[in-house]
Structures are given as C-alpha cells and as structure tokens.
C-alpha cells in the first residue's frame, strides 16, 4: 500500500535526479574548507539571500542555535514566539550551550510578533536583568507568511532598540513563492537567516545559515564545537544545489494541494479546519481530542499518516500529488465514520 505521509515536509525522499547529483558531487574535506560543492552551496545561498556569507549545517536546529550563540553572549537573551521552533522545539539549546535565556511571547494569529509587546519585554539596563540582544521571527510560521511590510517594520524596530534580528526561515522559500518575490526581498531585513533544504526543498539533510562575514565566522566556530564540522559533505551539499535549482518554483504545487486538502476536509462533519490560515503547505485540523489517537490509527491503516500536538497538522510536499488529495479526504470520511459518537 502506498503511504501518503502528511506528517511533515521533512519526510521526502531524494529523487533519482537529486541522487545522481549527489553521486557525482566533487568533494573535499570541509573542515579544511576544501569541499568545492559545500563552498558553492554556501556562496549560492548567500548570494540568493543577499548576504556576505553562508554556512552549511546538518539541521535547522543547529542553524538556529549557531545564530543565537553568535549574536548573544552568556547572560543575554533572545525574544521569540511562544510556539517558535527555536524556543519550544530545540531542547533549550541556547540556554544549555551558551547560557542564553529565551524570552517567549505569544505569536499573533497571523504568525507575527506584536512589536509593542516585544518592546515591553525588552529589559531595562539594570543588573537584575539579562541583556536583551536578539529578536527571532519565524517565516513561515505554522505555514503562515509574514507580510513584507511587517518585516521591514521589524527591522527598523530592532535597529532602534539595538537588537539583532534573526529569521528562522526554515520554510522561507514557501513564503517567497507565495509572495512571488525572490527570497532576498525577505532576507534583506534580517541580520541572519536560517533556511532548511530538507523540508519543502526535498533534500535528505541540511540547512544553511546566512549573514555577515563576521557572524558566519563566529557561527563556524560554534558549529565545530557543536560537532557539526562535517568532512566530505559535498555529497549532501550537492542535493541542496540541485534543490535550489529545481525544487523552489514547484512549491506552489504544494500550496495548491494544501488548499484543496483543506477545502475537502472542511466539508466533513466532526472536523474543524482552519481554512483562513492555509497560506502555504500546512493544514491544521481540530478533531475530538478523545478519539484523536483512534482517528490517527485508522487513517494509518488506510495509508494516510498525520501527526500534530493536539491539533492535527497535515503538510503537503514534493512526494504528495494532487491525486492524493481526494484519497486523503475519503480516508478521513471513512475513519471518522468508524469512531464512537
Ligand atoms: N520542524 C519539524 C519538527 O521539528 C516540528 C517539522 O516537522 O516541522 N525551524 C522550523 C520552523 C521548523 O519547523 C523546524 C523543523 C526546524 C526549525 C528544525 O529543523 P531540523 O529538523 O532540521 O532541525
């Protein structure tokens, strides 16, 4: 049975063409800075983002960690969303590795951080407090795209307040495709941006952190300390170069499939679908919490994998076709029909 895996866009398998690119990659020892393919990916990523330099890292988690550690010193803090990946889902890495404290605040429903609320959280210059150094935004945030003018405003705000601005742009290409702009239109507002190759772009591994030479030099040092100095990593970077060329424009298909999926599911009794928030490749669905484990299990038996924390999250990606959408909707109908009412 073909499994339709909607748990995340991280579940994609490399295509034959991507595997060929990996197979043929020219490699060297990247700890010596001698891997030509890694160097090419880093240069290309920096150029696309309009930044001075880039750093290839194994994961988005490590990329965010290196950014926070490179911007902040021990005893300083970063402000981020309560549900931000870099705060909630990264094991408190910045505190563990760097003595950097997070200050979370709630995201607005559209994925922004209200800058008035951020301002209230910036600590006074007083020895009681950690020094607020960094503001982290996320784009896309749960599939929602941050408006360009908001990001411009956040950049001005950060400068005025003496904060650095980091973007967890794990899915920034989804945002750029949705807004029909090059990613530089988004990334130009930030001091550093982390983006993932292993999500919608479909590579098996990898993220890139981009920023100034100085920042990337610091991040490079932290990467080594965190055990992220890889050797013939060009094999992996080649997948990234391939993805940047071939897998960006097609993200629009994932967005269309997510919309169609949300519309299909919204017709089913017993499901509450957040239709308005489906801007890119994520659909959030609320079902009865008590029967949710059974729903997930029955869907799995019918070849549909979904996940989530309380709310179900369905993510479209390279390995999901338009034809899969009605199959998923039908599976939900049948699965819900089997649940006790
Ligand atoms: N997110 C994963 C899970 O960890 C939740 C997913 O399936 O969505 N930033 C954002 C916004 C992310 O969503 C993720 C991964 C990361 C960073 C971390 O990337 P990795 O998994 O490469 O460490």
Tab-separated table of C-alpha atoms and ligand atoms in Angstrom, residues 7-10 58-62 64 85-86 89-90 138 140 168 170-171 194 196 198-199 206-207 282 309 313 315, ligand 1:
chain	number	residue	atom	x	y	z
A	7	UNK	CA	3.249	14.361	8.998
A	8	UNK	CA	5.822	16.838	7.710
A	9	UNK	CA	7.604	18.071	4.601
A	10	UNK	CA	10.751	16.570	6.140
A	58	UNK	CA	23.286	19.451	9.259
A	59	UNK	CA	19.965	20.702	10.658
A	60	UNK	CA	17.709	23.687	11.107
A	61	UNK	CA	18.030	23.228	14.843
A	62	UNK	CA	21.793	23.609	14.692
A	64	UNK	CA	19.183	28.448	14.768
A	85	UNK	CA	10.722	26.307	16.859
A	86	UNK	CA	13.897	27.972	18.155
A	89	UNK	CA	11.230	22.620	19.895
A	90	UNK	CA	15.006	22.836	20.163
A	138	UNK	CA	9.745	32.718	12.038
A	140	UNK	CA	6.619	30.757	7.505
A	168	UNK	CA	14.088	31.111	11.381
A	170	UNK	CA	13.134	27.002	7.701
A	171	UNK	CA	10.405	27.459	5.074
A	194	UNK	CA	18.446	30.083	8.659
A	196	UNK	CA	16.223	24.403	5.517
A	198	UNK	CA	15.460	19.225	3.954
A	199	UNK	CA	11.854	20.415	4.164
A	206	UNK	CA	20.889	20.187	5.564
A	207	UNK	CA	20.240	23.811	6.309
A	282	UNK	CA	0.209	23.326	6.086
A	309	UNK	CA	0.329	18.102	19.034
A	313	UNK	CA	-1.108	19.053	11.201
A	315	UNK	CA	1.807	19.081	5.466
B	1	LIG	N1	10.310	21.268	12.294
B	1	LIG	C1	9.840	19.902	12.296
B	1	LIG	C2	9.557	19.420	13.704
B	1	LIG	O1	10.679	19.575	14.490
B	1	LIG	C3	8.401	20.105	14.356
B	1	LIG	C4	8.621	19.803	11.418
B	1	LIG	O2	8.252	18.660	11.111
B	1	LIG	O3	8.039	20.839	11.054
B	1	LIG	N2	12.513	25.732	12.299
B	1	LIG	C5	11.279	25.367	11.987
B	1	LIG	C6	10.251	26.425	11.777
B	1	LIG	C7	10.942	24.014	11.871
B	1	LIG	O4	9.689	23.679	11.582
B	1	LIG	C8	11.941	23.048	12.084
B	1	LIG	C9	11.620	21.567	11.989
B	1	LIG	C10	13.227	23.466	12.409
B	1	LIG	C11	13.485	24.833	12.506
B	1	LIG	C12	14.351	22.497	12.701
B	1	LIG	O5	14.791	21.812	11.604
B	1	LIG	P1	15.557	20.418	11.767
B	1	LIG	O6	14.509	19.367	11.898
B	1	LIG	O7	16.337	20.309	10.510
B	1	LIG	O8	16.420	20.523	12.962
